[in-house]
mmCIF file of C-alpha atoms in Angstrom:
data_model
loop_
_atom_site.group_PDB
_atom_site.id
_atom_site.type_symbol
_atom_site.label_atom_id
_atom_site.label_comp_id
_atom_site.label_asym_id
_atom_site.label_seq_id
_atom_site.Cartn_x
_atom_site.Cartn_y
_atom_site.Cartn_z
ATOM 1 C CA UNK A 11 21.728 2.537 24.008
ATOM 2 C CA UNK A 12 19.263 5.229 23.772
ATOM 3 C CA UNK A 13 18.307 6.331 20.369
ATOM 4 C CA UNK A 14 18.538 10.131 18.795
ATOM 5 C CA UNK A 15 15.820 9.992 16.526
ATOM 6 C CA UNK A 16 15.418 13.448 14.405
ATOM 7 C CA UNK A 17 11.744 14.716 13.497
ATOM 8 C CA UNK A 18 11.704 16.571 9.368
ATOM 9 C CA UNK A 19 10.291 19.738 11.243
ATOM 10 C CA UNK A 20 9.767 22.178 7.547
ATOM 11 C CA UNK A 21 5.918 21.423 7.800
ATOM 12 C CA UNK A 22 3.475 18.745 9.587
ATOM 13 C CA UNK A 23 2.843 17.499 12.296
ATOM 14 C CA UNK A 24 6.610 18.012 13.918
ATOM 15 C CA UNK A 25 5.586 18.461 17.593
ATOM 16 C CA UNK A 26 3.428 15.106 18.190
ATOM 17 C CA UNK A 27 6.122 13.330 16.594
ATOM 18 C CA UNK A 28 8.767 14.653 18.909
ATOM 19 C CA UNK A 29 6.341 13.633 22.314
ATOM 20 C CA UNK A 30 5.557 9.865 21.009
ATOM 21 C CA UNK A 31 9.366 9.275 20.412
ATOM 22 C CA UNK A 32 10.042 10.724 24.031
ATOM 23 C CA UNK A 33 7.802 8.544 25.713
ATOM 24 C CA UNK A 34 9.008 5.668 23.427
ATOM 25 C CA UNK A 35 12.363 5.963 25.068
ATOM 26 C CA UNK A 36 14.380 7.746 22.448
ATOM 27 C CA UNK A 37 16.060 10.811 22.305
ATOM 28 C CA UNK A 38 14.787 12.935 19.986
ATOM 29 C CA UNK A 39 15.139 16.388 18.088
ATOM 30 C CA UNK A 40 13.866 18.782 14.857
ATOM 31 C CA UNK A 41 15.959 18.453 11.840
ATOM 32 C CA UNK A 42 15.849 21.492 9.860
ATOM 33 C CA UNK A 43 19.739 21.242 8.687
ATOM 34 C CA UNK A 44 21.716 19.273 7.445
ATOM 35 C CA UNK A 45 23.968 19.955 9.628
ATOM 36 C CA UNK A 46 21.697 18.440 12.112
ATOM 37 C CA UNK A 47 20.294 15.622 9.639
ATOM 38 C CA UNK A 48 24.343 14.548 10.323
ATOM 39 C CA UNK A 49 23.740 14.316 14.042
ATOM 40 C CA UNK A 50 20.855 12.141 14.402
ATOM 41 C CA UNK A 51 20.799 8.018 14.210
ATOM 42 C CA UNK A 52 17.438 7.981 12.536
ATOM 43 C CA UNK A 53 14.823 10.248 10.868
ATOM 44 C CA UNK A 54 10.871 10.401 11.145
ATOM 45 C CA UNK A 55 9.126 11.966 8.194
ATOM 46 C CA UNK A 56 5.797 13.286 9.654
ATOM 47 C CA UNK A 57 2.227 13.858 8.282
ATOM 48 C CA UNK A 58 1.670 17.062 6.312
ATOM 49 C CA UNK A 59 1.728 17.782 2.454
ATOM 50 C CA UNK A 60 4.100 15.938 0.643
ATOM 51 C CA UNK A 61 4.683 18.425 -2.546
ATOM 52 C CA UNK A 62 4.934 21.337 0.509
ATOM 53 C CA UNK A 63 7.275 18.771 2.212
ATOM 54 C CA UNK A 64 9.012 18.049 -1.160
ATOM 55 C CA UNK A 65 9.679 21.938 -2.251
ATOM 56 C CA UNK A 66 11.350 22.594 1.144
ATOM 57 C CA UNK A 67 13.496 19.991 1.206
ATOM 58 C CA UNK A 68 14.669 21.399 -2.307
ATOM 59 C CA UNK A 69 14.941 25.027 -0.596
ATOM 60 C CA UNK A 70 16.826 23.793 2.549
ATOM 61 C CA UNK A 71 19.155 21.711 0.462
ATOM 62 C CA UNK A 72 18.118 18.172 2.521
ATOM 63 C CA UNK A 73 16.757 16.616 -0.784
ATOM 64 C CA UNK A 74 19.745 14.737 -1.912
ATOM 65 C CA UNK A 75 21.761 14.434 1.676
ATOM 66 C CA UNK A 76 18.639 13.162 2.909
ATOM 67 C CA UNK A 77 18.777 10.685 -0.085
ATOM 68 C CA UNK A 78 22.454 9.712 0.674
ATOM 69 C CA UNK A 79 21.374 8.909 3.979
ATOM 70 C CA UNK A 80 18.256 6.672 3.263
ATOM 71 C CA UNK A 81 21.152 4.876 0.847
ATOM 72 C CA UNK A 82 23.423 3.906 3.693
ATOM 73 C CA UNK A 83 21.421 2.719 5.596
ATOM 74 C CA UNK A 84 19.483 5.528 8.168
ATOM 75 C CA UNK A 85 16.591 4.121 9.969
ATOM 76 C CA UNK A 86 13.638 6.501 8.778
ATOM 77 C CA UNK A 87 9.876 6.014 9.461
ATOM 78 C CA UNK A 88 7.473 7.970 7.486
ATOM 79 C CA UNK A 89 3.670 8.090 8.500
ATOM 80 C CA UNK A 90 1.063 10.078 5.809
ATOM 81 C CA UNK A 91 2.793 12.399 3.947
ATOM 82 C CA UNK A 92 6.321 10.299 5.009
ATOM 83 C CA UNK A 93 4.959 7.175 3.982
ATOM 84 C CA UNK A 94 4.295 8.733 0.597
ATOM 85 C CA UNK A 95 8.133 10.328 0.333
ATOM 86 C CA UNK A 96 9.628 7.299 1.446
ATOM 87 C CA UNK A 97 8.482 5.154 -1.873
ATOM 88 C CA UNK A 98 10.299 4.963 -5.039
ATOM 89 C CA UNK A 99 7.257 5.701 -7.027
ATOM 90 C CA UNK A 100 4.830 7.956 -6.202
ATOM 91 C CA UNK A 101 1.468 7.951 -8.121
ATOM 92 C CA UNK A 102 -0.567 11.499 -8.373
ATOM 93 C CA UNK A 103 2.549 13.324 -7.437
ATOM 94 C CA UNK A 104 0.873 16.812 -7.740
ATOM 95 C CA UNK A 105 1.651 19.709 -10.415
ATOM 96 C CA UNK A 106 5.514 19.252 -11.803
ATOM 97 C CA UNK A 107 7.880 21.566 -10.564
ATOM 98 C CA UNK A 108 5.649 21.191 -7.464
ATOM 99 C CA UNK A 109 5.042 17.799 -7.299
ATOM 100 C CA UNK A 110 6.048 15.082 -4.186
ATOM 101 C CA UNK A 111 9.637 13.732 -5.275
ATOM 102 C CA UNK A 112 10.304 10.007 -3.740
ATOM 103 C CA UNK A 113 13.261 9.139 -1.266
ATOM 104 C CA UNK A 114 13.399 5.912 -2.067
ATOM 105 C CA UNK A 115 13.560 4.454 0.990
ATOM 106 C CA UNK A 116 11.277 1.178 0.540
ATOM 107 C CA UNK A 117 10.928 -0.184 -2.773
ATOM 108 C CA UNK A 118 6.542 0.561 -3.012
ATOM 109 C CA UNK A 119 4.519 2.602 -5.154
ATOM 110 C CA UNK A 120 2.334 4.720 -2.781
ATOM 111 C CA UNK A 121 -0.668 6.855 -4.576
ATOM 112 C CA UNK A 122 -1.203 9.915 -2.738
ATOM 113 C CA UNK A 123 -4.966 11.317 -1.404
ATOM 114 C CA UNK A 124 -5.528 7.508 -2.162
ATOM 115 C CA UNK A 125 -8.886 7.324 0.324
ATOM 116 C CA UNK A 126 -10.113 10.158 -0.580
ATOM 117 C CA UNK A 127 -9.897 14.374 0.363
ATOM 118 C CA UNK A 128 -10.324 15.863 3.713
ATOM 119 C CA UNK A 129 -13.718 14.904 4.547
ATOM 120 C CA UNK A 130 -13.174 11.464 3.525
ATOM 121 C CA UNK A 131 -10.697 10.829 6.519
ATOM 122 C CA UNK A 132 -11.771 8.580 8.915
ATOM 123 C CA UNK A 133 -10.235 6.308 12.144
ATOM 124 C CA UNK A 134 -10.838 2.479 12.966
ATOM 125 C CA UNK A 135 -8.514 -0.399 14.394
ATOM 126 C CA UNK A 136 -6.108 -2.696 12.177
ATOM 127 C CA UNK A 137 -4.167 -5.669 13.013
ATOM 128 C CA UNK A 138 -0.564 -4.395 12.842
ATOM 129 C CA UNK A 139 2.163 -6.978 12.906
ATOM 130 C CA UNK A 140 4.243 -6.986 15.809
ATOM 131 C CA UNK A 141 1.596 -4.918 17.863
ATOM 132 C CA UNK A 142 0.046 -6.951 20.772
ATOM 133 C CA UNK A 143 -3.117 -6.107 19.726
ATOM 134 C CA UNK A 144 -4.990 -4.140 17.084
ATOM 135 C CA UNK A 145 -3.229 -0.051 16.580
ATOM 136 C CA UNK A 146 -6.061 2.426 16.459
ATOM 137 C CA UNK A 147 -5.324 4.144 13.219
ATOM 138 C CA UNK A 148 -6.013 7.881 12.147
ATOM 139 C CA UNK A 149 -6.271 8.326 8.302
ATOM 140 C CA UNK A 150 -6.439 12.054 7.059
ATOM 141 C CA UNK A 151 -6.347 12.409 3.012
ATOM 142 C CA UNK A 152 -4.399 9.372 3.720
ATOM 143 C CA UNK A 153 -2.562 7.261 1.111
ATOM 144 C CA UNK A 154 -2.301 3.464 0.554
ATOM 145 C CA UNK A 155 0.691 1.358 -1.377
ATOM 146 C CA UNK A 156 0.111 -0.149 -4.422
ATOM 147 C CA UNK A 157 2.922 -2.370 -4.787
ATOM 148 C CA UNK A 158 5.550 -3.647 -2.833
ATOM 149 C CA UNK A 159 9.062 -4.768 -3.786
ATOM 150 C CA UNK A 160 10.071 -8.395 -3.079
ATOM 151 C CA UNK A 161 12.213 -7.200 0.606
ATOM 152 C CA UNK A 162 9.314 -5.388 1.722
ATOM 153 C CA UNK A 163 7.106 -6.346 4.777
ATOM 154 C CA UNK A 164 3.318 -5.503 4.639
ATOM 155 C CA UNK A 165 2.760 -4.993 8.446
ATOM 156 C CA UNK A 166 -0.834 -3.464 8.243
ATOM 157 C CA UNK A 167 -3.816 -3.368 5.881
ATOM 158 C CA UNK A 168 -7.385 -1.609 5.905
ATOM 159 C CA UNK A 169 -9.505 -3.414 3.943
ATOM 160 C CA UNK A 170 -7.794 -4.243 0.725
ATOM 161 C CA UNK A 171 -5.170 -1.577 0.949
ATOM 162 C CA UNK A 172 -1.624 -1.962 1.983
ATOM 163 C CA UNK A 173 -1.357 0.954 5.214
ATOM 164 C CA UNK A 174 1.946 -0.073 6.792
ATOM 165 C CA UNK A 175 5.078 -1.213 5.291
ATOM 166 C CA UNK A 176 8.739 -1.978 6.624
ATOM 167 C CA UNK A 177 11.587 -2.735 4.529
ATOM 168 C CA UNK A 178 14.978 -3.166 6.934
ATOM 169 C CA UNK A 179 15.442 -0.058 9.238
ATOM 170 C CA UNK A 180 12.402 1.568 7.410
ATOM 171 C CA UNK A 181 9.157 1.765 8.357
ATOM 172 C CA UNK A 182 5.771 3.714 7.293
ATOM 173 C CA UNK A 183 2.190 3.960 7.866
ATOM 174 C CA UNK A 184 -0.608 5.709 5.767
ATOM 175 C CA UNK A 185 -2.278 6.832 9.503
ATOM 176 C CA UNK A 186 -0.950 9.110 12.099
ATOM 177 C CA UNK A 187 -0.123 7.292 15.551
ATOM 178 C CA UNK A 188 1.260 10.149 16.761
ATOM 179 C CA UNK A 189 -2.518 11.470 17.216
ATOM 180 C CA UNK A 190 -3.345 9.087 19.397
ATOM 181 C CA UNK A 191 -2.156 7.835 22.548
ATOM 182 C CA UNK A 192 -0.715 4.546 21.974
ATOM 183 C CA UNK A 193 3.048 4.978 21.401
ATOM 184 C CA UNK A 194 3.646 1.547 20.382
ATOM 185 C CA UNK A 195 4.466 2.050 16.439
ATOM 186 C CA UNK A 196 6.652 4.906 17.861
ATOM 187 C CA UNK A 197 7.991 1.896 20.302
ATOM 188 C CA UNK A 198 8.673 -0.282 17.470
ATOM 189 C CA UNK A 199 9.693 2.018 15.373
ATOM 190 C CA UNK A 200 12.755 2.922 18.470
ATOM 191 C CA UNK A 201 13.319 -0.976 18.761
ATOM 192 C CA UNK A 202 14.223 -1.304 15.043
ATOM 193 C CA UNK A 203 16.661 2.037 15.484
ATOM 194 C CA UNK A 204 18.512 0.306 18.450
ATOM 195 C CA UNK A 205 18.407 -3.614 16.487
ATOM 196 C CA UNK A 206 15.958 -4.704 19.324
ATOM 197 C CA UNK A 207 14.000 -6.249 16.479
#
């Protein structure tokens, strides 16, 4: 079974996405729509800003089908600015009425900008669980989770800081792997689509 995986394409980093799923094996498209939000099996969130992220998903009416979705049971993985729309609680949302609103997809409390602003980014390996080896991960004004619920997997730390989470079908990472060449979160990320793992 090959997977159709969509990629949130209003803002971020929509085309890297789209070329690590690809050579992961699944097939996979830009979800605008909802129309085509309805077509796909699962949904990556990419890297960008979350309140820009949050205000078009208002605009383009994907907020709460997007929500209905995540609440039956869509595979979704969210890396950055996904990671941080994914949570139920999001700490330092931004200013209200433009502020990062949650999905609710894994039960965490994510604080955005957590390791710092733009010049504070920074790359190193991490042991990731179910990698064969450390991922090489790419943090830009990247958060970290705070708290976990009770059916949530920590899969990755830096430091002290929870980076990678995975609760069911849904999976997030503070860094961007679609910067770098190694496709296996993308890999994993298909695998848990198509109930490999």
């Amino acid at each position: 079974m090959t997977a159709h995986v969509g990629v949130l394409a209003l803002q971020g980093d929509t085309r890297e996405h789209l070329a690590a799923l690809r050579e992961a094996g699944a097939d996979a498209s830009t979800v605008r729509r909802r129309s085509e939000l309805d077509t796909v099996d699962a949904l990556v969130i990419p890297g960008g800003e979350s309140t820009a992220m949050s205000h078009l998903l208002r605009e383009f009416d994907l907020l709460e089908p997007l929500r209905d979705r995540l609440a039956a049971g869509m595979p979704a993985y969210g890396s950055c600015a996904g990671m941080i729309l994914l949570a139920t609680e999001i700490l330092d949302a931004g200013v209200p009425g433009r502020d990062a609103v949650p999905l609710g997809g894994i039960d965490m409390t994510v604080r955005r900008n957590a390791f710092g602003r733009q010049v504070d980014s920074f790359e190193g390996d991490i042991d990731f669980e179910g990698l064969d080896g450390p991922a090489h991960a790419v943090f830009i004004r990247a958060p970290w989770v705070e708290r976990v619920g009770p059916q949530v997997q920590v899969l990755a730390r830096a430091g002290d800081h929870i980076v990678a989470v995975r609760q069911g079908s849904v999976m997030a990472t503070a860094f961007h792997p679609e910067m770098t060449g190694d496709r296996r979160v993308h890999k994993l990320f298909v695998d848990i689509v198509t109930g490999r793992v």
